[in-house]
Amino acid sequence: MNSYLLLGAASLVIARAIKFYISRSQRPFADIPGPVPTSWLFGNMLELIQHAPYGKHEFTWQRQYGPVYSIKGCIGEDRLMVSDPTALRHILADTGDFRKSPQHQLVNKSISGDAGILYVQGSEHRRLRHIMLPSFSTDALRLMVPNLQEIAEELRVKWQQSLQSNLEATGIIDMYPEIHETALKAVTQCIVGYDMPADNAYTTSYRNIVAAGAKRSKIAILTHSVLLALPNWVFSALAYFPPHDFATMLDFRKMSDRRSRVFLKRKIEARELGVEAGEGKSLFDVMRELSCANTIIWALYELSRNPGWQERLRNEINAAHEYSKAETPEFYDRIPFLNALIKEVVRFYSGVPYTERIAVRDTILPISTAITSRSGKKVTEIPVKKGQYVEVAISSYNRLSTIWGEDAEQFNPLRWFDERAERNFNGALGPYANLLTFFGGPRACIGWRFAVLEMQIVLCDLIRHACFGIPESNNVVAAHAISLVPLQMGDKEHIGLPLKVSLM
Ligand code: HEM
């Protein structure tokens, strides 16, 4: 009996392996030019994901091959890397041709459950968005201004105390943990209505999952690729015997489910939304804090490198305070350099550098800039077969010279005062400044206005009261670890951004 079982299991594994091999040996994008893979096992994925600074290879490929090119995934898989606006519009549209990849969905489900907005599709997704959107309306944001100001002030007062008590004799403070704590407070207090940093168990669970996500080892990259070839029972078994990273996800999911249920019940009572308690749990993904915090961190970094811009911003903030009270989102919207800086940081340091989608049926991808195929044909549309992957190259789109100008690969907030910036809004892809950082289409980020308001308020408070500079030992680059994080290079690489801080 046992030998029959064994034989059956072995046949299943072999059948799946053959199916997997056949699917990988098809070369759907063979005629589309792209970089030569460095290995069969990893394709181009290590250069895309692991390399620091982020984008060293990706932006070179874009320069070389244009806004649509083929890359190799793991184990011989063909993928398309897409930053062409017309092709992106097709991928992001609500046509049902493309969806989040099953691997992506598995992570979403493990972290936020199968009822969370990141996971659900179709009419259930539209229903959840409808429920959530009022929390991000202009009126709702207006009410959050005092709370966000308080959170920003708390951070500044904390620095004041530690600098005065000589604990930080060097005046150097690592922005990374400090700004993340602030952003976590902002998202959880203002949006979720729950003070997460005050809850140690929850915060520890959250920190663990962020740390797990930051380590994209070769094994993790490979596993992501072969996940689909594994039978469902392997996943079911994983829930009982979870490897470390999976256990971390499940632990966080349990924690946030508990908190979300309480939160949702309150919301339902308050708004009589007509959904059952427990339904739609894990509505909010506190991990959005990551991108917000990192964007503020990169803004401080760029201001530290450019004392002239920092001075200009401080003068504009002080002038704004002389004329009116900082009580509304409009107060912050009227500070020109602040908003140019935020747009440029959002453009240049996209919190989510790229994301993957899978074709759910055969489709044709139109492109705005014709490419020449390997066989010498002019190509203006690319057939994509059901099951094929495309990478939505968010960072690459944000650096297209056809949209952002010849200096698109340089950080320059002054571009937003240029008339070209106005032109770029025709047929905008994303909800904010035609940038793709907050994605686009029906799955565009619903928290983008909140994120911008938070950046405006935190940056205004900090720049008004403190001066930032780069320490001599600075050696920081942007690295991809869930979001775009500052990585200190050297003998011991670590995530962090120490800056010289002097209070005024
Ligand atoms: C700088 C900060 C942020 C960035 C760069 C960012 C970026 C993104 C991106 C790229 C997506 C699409 C992901 C995908 O479908 O693959 C997304 C979706 C989403 N974001 Fe944001 N986000 C930020 C802040 C926030 C905040 C503060 C919140 C809420 C508190 C939030 C809530 C959401 C939600 C709920 C979705 C899912 C929308 C849906 O599937 O319909 N985000 N965000």
mmCIF file with all atom_site columns, N, CA and C in Angstrom, residues 416-475:
data_model
loop_
_atom_site.group_PDB
_atom_site.id
_atom_site.type_symbol
_atom_site.label_atom_id
_atom_site.label_alt_id
_atom_site.label_comp_id
_atom_site.label_asym_id
_atom_site.label_entity_id
_atom_site.label_seq_id
_atom_site.pdbx_PDB_ins_code
_atom_site.Cartn_x
_atom_site.Cartn_y
_atom_site.Cartn_z
_atom_site.occupancy
_atom_site.B_iso_or_equiv
_atom_site.pdbx_formal_charge
_atom_site.auth_seq_id
_atom_site.auth_comp_id
_atom_site.auth_asym_id
_atom_site.auth_atom_id
_atom_site.pdbx_PDB_model_num
ATOM 1   N N  . TRP A 1 416 ? 9.966  70.782 -11.394 1.00 0.00 ? 416 TRP A N  1
ATOM 2   C CA . TRP A 1 416 ? 8.524  70.937 -11.191 1.00 0.00 ? 416 TRP A CA 1
ATOM 3   C C  . TRP A 1 416 ? 8.075  72.383 -11.352 1.00 0.00 ? 416 TRP A C  1
ATOM 4   N N  . PHE A 1 417 ? 9.056  73.303 -11.528 1.00 0.00 ? 417 PHE A N  1
ATOM 5   C CA . PHE A 1 417 ? 8.685  74.692 -11.817 1.00 0.00 ? 417 PHE A CA 1
ATOM 6   C C  . PHE A 1 417 ? 8.730  74.943 -13.326 1.00 0.00 ? 417 PHE A C  1
ATOM 7   N N  . ASP A 1 418 ? 9.189  73.944 -14.030 1.00 0.00 ? 418 ASP A N  1
ATOM 8   C CA . ASP A 1 418 ? 9.382  74.027 -15.466 1.00 0.00 ? 418 ASP A CA 1
ATOM 9   C C  . ASP A 1 418 ? 8.046  73.796 -16.169 1.00 0.00 ? 418 ASP A C  1
ATOM 10  N N  . GLU A 1 419 ? 7.842  74.416 -17.323 1.00 0.00 ? 419 GLU A N  1
ATOM 11  C CA . GLU A 1 419 ? 6.565  74.219 -18.021 1.00 0.00 ? 419 GLU A CA 1
ATOM 12  C C  . GLU A 1 419 ? 6.371  72.779 -18.506 1.00 0.00 ? 419 GLU A C  1
ATOM 13  N N  . ARG A 1 420 ? 7.477  72.019 -18.633 1.00 0.00 ? 420 ARG A N  1
ATOM 14  C CA . ARG A 1 420 ? 7.351  70.613 -19.062 1.00 0.00 ? 420 ARG A CA 1
ATOM 15  C C  . ARG A 1 420 ? 6.488  69.828 -18.079 1.00 0.00 ? 420 ARG A C  1
ATOM 16  N N  . ALA A 1 421 ? 6.611  70.204 -16.794 1.00 0.00 ? 421 ALA A N  1
ATOM 17  C CA . ALA A 1 421 ? 5.867  69.472 -15.769 1.00 0.00 ? 421 ALA A CA 1
ATOM 18  C C  . ALA A 1 421 ? 4.369  69.561 -16.063 1.00 0.00 ? 421 ALA A C  1
ATOM 19  N N  . GLU A 1 422 ? 3.914  70.726 -16.531 1.00 0.00 ? 422 GLU A N  1
ATOM 20  C CA . GLU A 1 422 ? 2.491  70.911 -16.859 1.00 0.00 ? 422 GLU A CA 1
ATOM 21  C C  . GLU A 1 422 ? 2.095  69.984 -18.005 1.00 0.00 ? 422 GLU A C  1
ATOM 22  N N  . ARG A 1 423 ? 2.967  69.943 -19.023 1.00 0.00 ? 423 ARG A N  1
ATOM 23  C CA . ARG A 1 423 ? 2.667  69.120 -20.195 1.00 0.00 ? 423 ARG A CA 1
ATOM 24  C C  . ARG A 1 423 ? 2.461  67.647 -19.823 1.00 0.00 ? 423 ARG A C  1
ATOM 25  N N  . ASN A 1 424 ? 3.210  67.222 -18.831 1.00 0.00 ? 424 ASN A N  1
ATOM 26  C CA . ASN A 1 424 ? 3.184  65.805 -18.483 1.00 0.00 ? 424 ASN A CA 1
ATOM 27  C C  . ASN A 1 424 ? 1.867  65.335 -17.903 1.00 0.00 ? 424 ASN A C  1
ATOM 28  N N  . PHE A 1 425 ? 1.002  66.272 -17.545 1.00 0.00 ? 425 PHE A N  1
ATOM 29  C CA . PHE A 1 425 ? -0.245 65.869 -16.921 1.00 0.00 ? 425 PHE A CA 1
ATOM 30  C C  . PHE A 1 425 ? -1.291 65.416 -17.938 1.00 0.00 ? 425 PHE A C  1
ATOM 31  N N  . ASN A 1 426 ? -1.031 65.643 -19.234 1.00 0.00 ? 426 ASN A N  1
ATOM 32  C CA . ASN A 1 426 ? -1.992 65.187 -20.238 1.00 0.00 ? 426 ASN A CA 1
ATOM 33  C C  . ASN A 1 426 ? -2.002 63.662 -20.266 1.00 0.00 ? 426 ASN A C  1
ATOM 34  N N  . GLY A 1 427 ? -3.158 63.094 -20.004 1.00 0.00 ? 427 GLY A N  1
ATOM 35  C CA . GLY A 1 427 ? -3.265 61.626 -20.025 1.00 0.00 ? 427 GLY A CA 1
ATOM 36  C C  . GLY A 1 427 ? -2.471 60.988 -18.900 1.00 0.00 ? 427 GLY A C  1
ATOM 37  N N  . ALA A 1 428 ? -2.518 61.629 -17.714 1.00 0.00 ? 428 ALA A N  1
ATOM 38  C CA . ALA A 1 428 ? -1.712 61.150 -16.574 1.00 0.00 ? 428 ALA A CA 1
ATOM 39  C C  . ALA A 1 428 ? -2.030 59.693 -16.235 1.00 0.00 ? 428 ALA A C  1
ATOM 40  N N  . LEU A 1 429 ? -1.010 58.969 -15.846 1.00 0.00 ? 429 LEU A N  1
ATOM 41  C CA . LEU A 1 429 ? -1.196 57.559 -15.486 1.00 0.00 ? 429 LEU A CA 1
ATOM 42  C C  . LEU A 1 429 ? -1.557 57.386 -14.008 1.00 0.00 ? 429 LEU A C  1
ATOM 43  N N  . GLY A 1 430 ? -0.838 58.081 -13.153 1.00 0.00 ? 430 GLY A N  1
ATOM 44  C CA . GLY A 1 430 ? -1.040 57.910 -11.704 1.00 0.00 ? 430 GLY A CA 1
ATOM 45  C C  . GLY A 1 430 ? -1.875 59.040 -11.129 1.00 0.00 ? 430 GLY A C  1
ATOM 46  N N  . PRO A 1 431 ? -2.326 58.893 -9.872  1.00 0.00 ? 431 PRO A N  1
ATOM 47  C CA . PRO A 1 431 ? -3.200 59.918 -9.295  1.00 0.00 ? 431 PRO A CA 1
ATOM 48  C C  . PRO A 1 431 ? -2.463 61.196 -8.885  1.00 0.00 ? 431 PRO A C  1
ATOM 49  N N  . TYR A 1 432 ? -1.140 61.115 -8.748  1.00 0.00 ? 432 TYR A N  1
ATOM 50  C CA . TYR A 1 432 ? -0.388 62.274 -8.227  1.00 0.00 ? 432 TYR A CA 1
ATOM 51  C C  . TYR A 1 432 ? 0.714  62.655 -9.220  1.00 0.00 ? 432 TYR A C  1
ATOM 52  N N  . ALA A 1 433 ? 0.576  63.847 -9.793  1.00 0.00 ? 433 ALA A N  1
ATOM 53  C CA . ALA A 1 433 ? 1.613  64.440 -10.636 1.00 0.00 ? 433 ALA A CA 1
ATOM 54  C C  . ALA A 1 433 ? 2.058  63.545 -11.801 1.00 0.00 ? 433 ALA A C  1
ATOM 55  N N  . ASN A 1 434 ? 1.158  62.733 -12.295 1.00 0.00 ? 434 ASN A N  1
ATOM 56  C CA . ASN A 1 434 ? 1.446  61.821 -13.399 1.00 0.00 ? 434 ASN A CA 1
ATOM 57  C C  . ASN A 1 434 ? 2.556  60.815 -13.067 1.00 0.00 ? 434 ASN A C  1
ATOM 58  N N  . LEU A 1 435 ? 2.825  60.660 -11.795 1.00 0.00 ? 435 LEU A N  1
ATOM 59  C CA . LEU A 1 435 ? 3.840  59.679 -11.384 1.00 0.00 ? 435 LEU A CA 1
ATOM 60  C C  . LEU A 1 435 ? 3.163  58.328 -11.178 1.00 0.00 ? 435 LEU A C  1
ATOM 61  N N  . LEU A 1 436 ? 3.933  57.265 -11.318 1.00 0.00 ? 436 LEU A N  1
ATOM 62  C CA . LEU A 1 436 ? 3.340  55.934 -11.156 1.00 0.00 ? 436 LEU A CA 1
ATOM 63  C C  . LEU A 1 436 ? 3.567  55.378 -9.743  1.00 0.00 ? 436 LEU A C  1
ATOM 64  N N  . THR A 1 437 ? 4.242  56.152 -8.926  1.00 0.00 ? 437 THR A N  1
ATOM 65  C CA . THR A 1 437 ? 4.619  55.693 -7.581  1.00 0.00 ? 437 THR A CA 1
ATOM 66  C C  . THR A 1 437 ? 3.419  55.201 -6.777  1.00 0.00 ? 437 THR A C  1
ATOM 67  N N  . PHE A 1 438 ? 2.273  55.875 -6.931  1.00 0.00 ? 438 PHE A N  1
ATOM 68  C CA . PHE A 1 438 ? 1.065  55.433 -6.222  1.00 0.00 ? 438 PHE A CA 1
ATOM 69  C C  . PHE A 1 438 ? 0.211  54.557 -7.132  1.00 0.00 ? 438 PHE A C  1
ATOM 70  N N  . PHE A 1 439 ? 0.835  53.995 -8.134  1.00 0.00 ? 439 PHE A N  1
ATOM 71  C CA . PHE A 1 439 ? 0.181  53.103 -9.090  1.00 0.00 ? 439 PHE A CA 1
ATOM 72  C C  . PHE A 1 439 ? -0.887 53.862 -9.873  1.00 0.00 ? 439 PHE A C  1
ATOM 73  N N  . GLY A 1 440 ? -1.787 53.140 -10.549 1.00 0.00 ? 440 GLY A N  1
ATOM 74  C CA . GLY A 1 440 ? -2.811 53.810 -11.341 1.00 0.00 ? 440 GLY A CA 1
ATOM 75  C C  . GLY A 1 440 ? -3.949 52.851 -11.607 1.00 0.00 ? 440 GLY A C  1
ATOM 76  N N  . GLY A 1 441 ? -5.008 53.348 -12.246 1.00 0.00 ? 441 GLY A N  1
ATOM 77  C CA . GLY A 1 441 ? -6.157 52.501 -12.564 1.00 0.00 ? 441 GLY A CA 1
ATOM 78  C C  . GLY A 1 441 ? -6.950 52.154 -11.320 1.00 0.00 ? 441 GLY A C  1
ATOM 79  N N  . PRO A 1 442 ? -7.796 51.121 -11.421 1.00 0.00 ? 442 PRO A N  1
ATOM 80  C CA . PRO A 1 442 ? -8.696 50.807 -10.310 1.00 0.00 ? 442 PRO A CA 1
ATOM 81  C C  . PRO A 1 442 ? -7.988 50.320 -9.048  1.00 0.00 ? 442 PRO A C  1
ATOM 82  N N  . ARG A 1 443 ? -6.704 49.971 -9.153  1.00 0.00 ? 443 ARG A N  1
ATOM 83  C CA . ARG A 1 443 ? -5.993 49.532 -7.945  1.00 0.00 ? 443 ARG A CA 1
ATOM 84  C C  . ARG A 1 443 ? -4.985 50.569 -7.491  1.00 0.00 ? 443 ARG A C  1
ATOM 85  N N  . ALA A 1 444 ? -5.185 51.821 -7.912  1.00 0.00 ? 444 ALA A N  1
ATOM 86  C CA . ALA A 1 444 ? -4.260 52.880 -7.475  1.00 0.00 ? 444 ALA A CA 1
ATOM 87  C C  . ALA A 1 444 ? -4.338 53.011 -5.960  1.00 0.00 ? 444 ALA A C  1
ATOM 88  N N  . CYS A 1 445 ? -3.257 53.470 -5.387  1.00 0.00 ? 445 CYS A N  1
ATOM 89  C CA . CYS A 1 445 ? -3.162 53.632 -3.933  1.00 0.00 ? 445 CYS A CA 1
ATOM 90  C C  . CYS A 1 445 ? -4.287 54.543 -3.428  1.00 0.00 ? 445 CYS A C  1
ATOM 91  N N  . ILE A 1 446 ? -4.987 54.078 -2.383  1.00 0.00 ? 446 ILE A N  1
ATOM 92  C CA . ILE A 1 446 ? -6.047 54.964 -1.878  1.00 0.00 ? 446 ILE A CA 1
ATOM 93  C C  . ILE A 1 446 ? -5.501 55.896 -0.798  1.00 0.00 ? 446 ILE A C  1
ATOM 94  N N  . GLY A 1 447 ? -4.258 55.638 -0.364  1.00 0.00 ? 447 GLY A N  1
ATOM 95  C CA . GLY A 1 447 ? -3.710 56.442 0.738   1.00 0.00 ? 447 GLY A CA 1
ATOM 96  C C  . GLY A 1 447 ? -2.798 57.571 0.270   1.00 0.00 ? 447 GLY A C  1
ATOM 97  N N  . TRP A 1 448 ? -2.773 57.839 -1.053  1.00 0.00 ? 448 TRP A N  1
ATOM 98  C CA . TRP A 1 448 ? -1.759 58.770 -1.543  1.00 0.00 ? 448 TRP A CA 1
ATOM 99  C C  . TRP A 1 448 ? -1.912 60.186 -0.992  1.00 0.00 ? 448 TRP A C  1
ATOM 100 N N  . ARG A 1 449 ? -3.172 60.645 -0.836  1.00 0.00 ? 449 ARG A N  1
ATOM 101 C CA . ARG A 1 449 ? -3.349 62.014 -0.317  1.00 0.00 ? 449 ARG A CA 1
ATOM 102 C C  . ARG A 1 449 ? -2.874 62.089 1.129   1.00 0.00 ? 449 ARG A C  1
ATOM 103 N N  . PHE A 1 450 ? -3.185 61.027 1.870   1.00 0.00 ? 450 PHE A N  1
ATOM 104 C CA . PHE A 1 450 ? -2.726 60.983 3.267   1.00 0.00 ? 450 PHE A CA 1
ATOM 105 C C  . PHE A 1 450 ? -1.199 60.983 3.310   1.00 0.00 ? 450 PHE A C  1
ATOM 106 N N  . ALA A 1 451 ? -0.587 60.163 2.436   1.00 0.00 ? 451 ALA A N  1
ATOM 107 C CA . ALA A 1 451 ? 0.882  60.074 2.414   1.00 0.00 ? 451 ALA A CA 1
ATOM 108 C C  . ALA A 1 451 ? 1.490  61.444 2.125   1.00 0.00 ? 451 ALA A C  1
ATOM 109 N N  . VAL A 1 452 ? 0.919  62.164 1.150   1.00 0.00 ? 452 VAL A N  1
ATOM 110 C CA . VAL A 1 452 ? 1.471  63.484 0.796   1.00 0.00 ? 452 VAL A CA 1
ATOM 111 C C  . VAL A 1 452 ? 1.295  64.457 1.961   1.00 0.00 ? 452 VAL A C  1
ATOM 112 N N  . LEU A 1 453 ? 0.114  64.419 2.597   1.00 0.00 ? 453 LEU A N  1
ATOM 113 C CA . LEU A 1 453 ? -0.128 65.335 3.731   1.00 0.00 ? 453 LEU A CA 1
ATOM 114 C C  . LEU A 1 453 ? 0.850  65.044 4.870   1.00 0.00 ? 453 LEU A C  1
ATOM 115 N N  . GLU A 1 454 ? 1.048  63.770 5.127   1.00 0.00 ? 454 GLU A N  1
ATOM 116 C CA . GLU A 1 454 ? 1.976  63.396 6.200   1.00 0.00 ? 454 GLU A CA 1
ATOM 117 C C  . GLU A 1 454 ? 3.399  63.907 5.892   1.00 0.00 ? 454 GLU A C  1
ATOM 118 N N  . MET A 1 455 ? 3.822  63.725 4.647   1.00 0.00 ? 455 MET A N  1
ATOM 119 C CA . MET A 1 455 ? 5.164  64.209 4.269   1.00 0.00 ? 455 MET A CA 1
ATOM 120 C C  . MET A 1 455 ? 5.239  65.719 4.427   1.00 0.00 ? 455 MET A C  1
ATOM 121 N N  . GLN A 1 456 ? 4.184  66.416 3.965   1.00 0.00 ? 456 GLN A N  1
ATOM 122 C CA . GLN A 1 456 ? 4.193  67.881 4.058   1.00 0.00 ? 456 GLN A CA 1
ATOM 123 C C  . GLN A 1 456 ? 4.347  68.322 5.514   1.00 0.00 ? 456 GLN A C  1
ATOM 124 N N  . ILE A 1 457 ? 3.544  67.722 6.393   1.00 0.00 ? 457 ILE A N  1
ATOM 125 C CA . ILE A 1 457 ? 3.525  68.183 7.788   1.00 0.00 ? 457 ILE A CA 1
ATOM 126 C C  . ILE A 1 457 ? 4.827  67.830 8.507   1.00 0.00 ? 457 ILE A C  1
ATOM 127 N N  . VAL A 1 458 ? 5.293  66.605 8.331   1.00 0.00 ? 458 VAL A N  1
ATOM 128 C CA . VAL A 1 458 ? 6.526  66.195 9.030   1.00 0.00 ? 458 VAL A CA 1
ATOM 129 C C  . VAL A 1 458 ? 7.719  67.019 8.521   1.00 0.00 ? 458 VAL A C  1
ATOM 130 N N  . LEU A 1 459 ? 7.817  67.164 7.195   1.00 0.00 ? 459 LEU A N  1
ATOM 131 C CA . LEU A 1 459 ? 8.964  67.913 6.650   1.00 0.00 ? 459 LEU A CA 1
ATOM 132 C C  . LEU A 1 459 ? 8.915  69.378 7.089   1.00 0.00 ? 459 LEU A C  1
ATOM 133 N N  . CYS A 1 460 ? 7.721  69.974 7.084   1.00 0.00 ? 460 CYS A N  1
ATOM 134 C CA . CYS A 1 460 ? 7.610  71.379 7.482   1.00 0.00 ? 460 CYS A CA 1
ATOM 135 C C  . CYS A 1 460 ? 8.070  71.566 8.916   1.00 0.00 ? 460 CYS A C  1
ATOM 136 N N  . ASP A 1 461 ? 7.608  70.696 9.800   1.00 0.00 ? 461 ASP A N  1
ATOM 137 C CA . ASP A 1 461 ? 7.981  70.855 11.206  1.00 0.00 ? 461 ASP A CA 1
ATOM 138 C C  . ASP A 1 461 ? 9.487  70.676 11.387  1.00 0.00 ? 461 ASP A C  1
ATOM 139 N N  . LEU A 1 462 ? 10.024 69.640 10.776  1.00 0.00 ? 462 LEU A N  1
ATOM 140 C CA . LEU A 1 462 ? 11.452 69.349 10.982  1.00 0.00 ? 462 LEU A CA 1
ATOM 141 C C  . LEU A 1 462 ? 12.340 70.436 10.373  1.00 0.00 ? 462 LEU A C  1
ATOM 142 N N  . ILE A 1 463 ? 12.043 70.851 9.160   1.00 0.00 ? 463 ILE A N  1
ATOM 143 C CA . ILE A 1 463 ? 12.922 71.823 8.480   1.00 0.00 ? 463 ILE A CA 1
ATOM 144 C C  . ILE A 1 463 ? 12.811 73.202 9.140   1.00 0.00 ? 463 ILE A C  1
ATOM 145 N N  . ARG A 1 464 ? 11.646 73.485 9.689   1.00 0.00 ? 464 ARG A N  1
ATOM 146 C CA . ARG A 1 464 ? 11.482 74.783 10.352  1.00 0.00 ? 464 ARG A CA 1
ATOM 147 C C  . ARG A 1 464 ? 12.321 74.860 11.628  1.00 0.00 ? 464 ARG A C  1
ATOM 148 N N  . HIS A 1 465 ? 12.487 73.733 12.307  1.00 0.00 ? 465 HIS A N  1
ATOM 149 C CA . HIS A 1 465 ? 13.140 73.763 13.619  1.00 0.00 ? 465 HIS A CA 1
ATOM 150 C C  . HIS A 1 465 ? 14.507 73.109 13.658  1.00 0.00 ? 465 HIS A C  1
ATOM 151 N N  . ALA A 1 466 ? 14.932 72.480 12.590  1.00 0.00 ? 466 ALA A N  1
ATOM 152 C CA . ALA A 1 466 ? 16.232 71.789 12.639  1.00 0.00 ? 466 ALA A CA 1
ATOM 153 C C  . ALA A 1 466 ? 16.964 71.920 11.314  1.00 0.00 ? 466 ALA A C  1
ATOM 154 N N  . CYS A 1 467 ? 18.281 71.802 11.424  1.00 0.00 ? 467 CYS A N  1
ATOM 155 C CA . CYS A 1 467 ? 19.139 71.878 10.248  1.00 0.00 ? 467 CYS A CA 1
ATOM 156 C C  . CYS A 1 467 ? 19.753 70.486 10.032  1.00 0.00 ? 467 CYS A C  1
ATOM 157 N N  . PHE A 1 468 ? 19.767 70.006 8.813   1.00 0.00 ? 468 PHE A N  1
ATOM 158 C CA . PHE A 1 468 ? 20.260 68.644 8.551   1.00 0.00 ? 468 PHE A CA 1
ATOM 159 C C  . PHE A 1 468 ? 21.500 68.678 7.660   1.00 0.00 ? 468 PHE A C  1
ATOM 160 N N  . GLY A 1 469 ? 22.453 67.831 7.970   1.00 0.00 ? 469 GLY A N  1
ATOM 161 C CA . GLY A 1 469 ? 23.663 67.760 7.152   1.00 0.00 ? 469 GLY A CA 1
ATOM 162 C C  . GLY A 1 469 ? 24.135 66.324 7.021   1.00 0.00 ? 469 GLY A C  1
ATOM 163 N N  . ILE A 1 470 ? 25.007 66.109 6.053   1.00 0.00 ? 470 ILE A N  1
ATOM 164 C CA . ILE A 1 470 ? 25.529 64.749 5.797   1.00 0.00 ? 470 ILE A CA 1
ATOM 165 C C  . ILE A 1 470 ? 26.791 64.538 6.651   1.00 0.00 ? 470 ILE A C  1
ATOM 166 N N  . PRO A 1 471 ? 26.863 63.479 7.439   1.00 0.00 ? 471 PRO A N  1
ATOM 167 C CA . PRO A 1 471 ? 28.095 63.210 8.208   1.00 0.00 ? 471 PRO A CA 1
ATOM 168 C C  . PRO A 1 471 ? 29.256 62.855 7.284   1.00 0.00 ? 471 PRO A C  1
ATOM 169 N N  . GLU A 1 472 ? 30.478 63.028 7.782   1.00 0.00 ? 472 GLU A N  1
ATOM 170 C CA . GLU A 1 472 ? 31.630 62.772 6.900   1.00 0.00 ? 472 GLU A CA 1
ATOM 171 C C  . GLU A 1 472 ? 31.672 61.338 6.388   1.00 0.00 ? 472 GLU A C  1
ATOM 172 N N  . SER A 1 473 ? 31.243 60.405 7.253   1.00 0.00 ? 473 SER A N  1
ATOM 173 C CA . SER A 1 473 ? 31.384 58.993 6.874   1.00 0.00 ? 473 SER A CA 1
ATOM 174 C C  . SER A 1 473 ? 30.227 58.499 5.992   1.00 0.00 ? 473 SER A C  1
ATOM 175 N N  . ASN A 1 474 ? 29.517 59.434 5.387   1.00 0.00 ? 474 ASN A N  1
ATOM 176 C CA . ASN A 1 474 ? 28.334 59.020 4.604   1.00 0.00 ? 474 ASN A CA 1
ATOM 177 C C  . ASN A 1 474 ? 28.691 58.100 3.425   1.00 0.00 ? 474 ASN A C  1
ATOM 178 N N  . ASN A 1 475 ? 27.977 57.006 3.338   1.00 0.00 ? 475 ASN A N  1
ATOM 179 C CA . ASN A 1 475 ? 28.171 56.111 2.201   1.00 0.00 ? 475 ASN A CA 1
ATOM 180 C C  . ASN A 1 475 ? 26.862 55.366 1.943   1.00 0.00 ? 475 ASN A C  1
#
